[in-house]
């Protein structure tokens, strides 16, 4: 199973990178428009569906875009000390993330 997941991740990384392809949007250099949404969601699913801890259904899509908006707002700040990007957890709510990593137990 690990070999399959590793191959999938390597193959995905070799073919595309959502953070590079949408760099201008994610850093506030371009305005996010409706025409960006379908290509961004499809690329996210292509790159991360095998790695995402949640099903990438319609609810996850709305969570994904809410989180993308947070990434854009953060990266647009002049006082930021780090940048954010998209990863396998971007379609998760804060609650799903905490549950997945058992953060409430700590």
mmCIF file with all atom_site columns, C-alpha atoms in Angstrom, residues 1 21 24 39 73:
data_model
loop_
_atom_site.group_PDB
_atom_site.id
_atom_site.type_symbol
_atom_site.label_atom_id
_atom_site.label_alt_id
_atom_site.label_comp_id
_atom_site.label_asym_id
_atom_site.label_entity_id
_atom_site.label_seq_id
_atom_site.pdbx_PDB_ins_code
_atom_site.Cartn_x
_atom_site.Cartn_y
_atom_site.Cartn_z
_atom_site.occupancy
_atom_site.B_iso_or_equiv
_atom_site.pdbx_formal_charge
_atom_site.auth_seq_id
_atom_site.auth_comp_id
_atom_site.auth_asym_id
_atom_site.auth_atom_id
_atom_site.pdbx_PDB_model_num
ATOM 1 C CA . UNK A 1 1  ? 0.000  0.000  0.000   1.00 0.00 ? 1  UNK A CA 1
ATOM 2 C CA . UNK A 1 21 ? 0.072  26.806 -11.458 1.00 0.00 ? 21 UNK A CA 1
ATOM 3 C CA . UNK A 1 24 ? -0.538 34.490 -8.739  1.00 0.00 ? 24 UNK A CA 1
ATOM 4 C CA . UNK A 1 39 ? -9.832 24.190 -13.043 1.00 0.00 ? 39 UNK A CA 1
ATOM 5 C CA . UNK A 1 73 ? -5.868 36.589 2.526   1.00 0.00 ? 73 UNK A CA 1
#
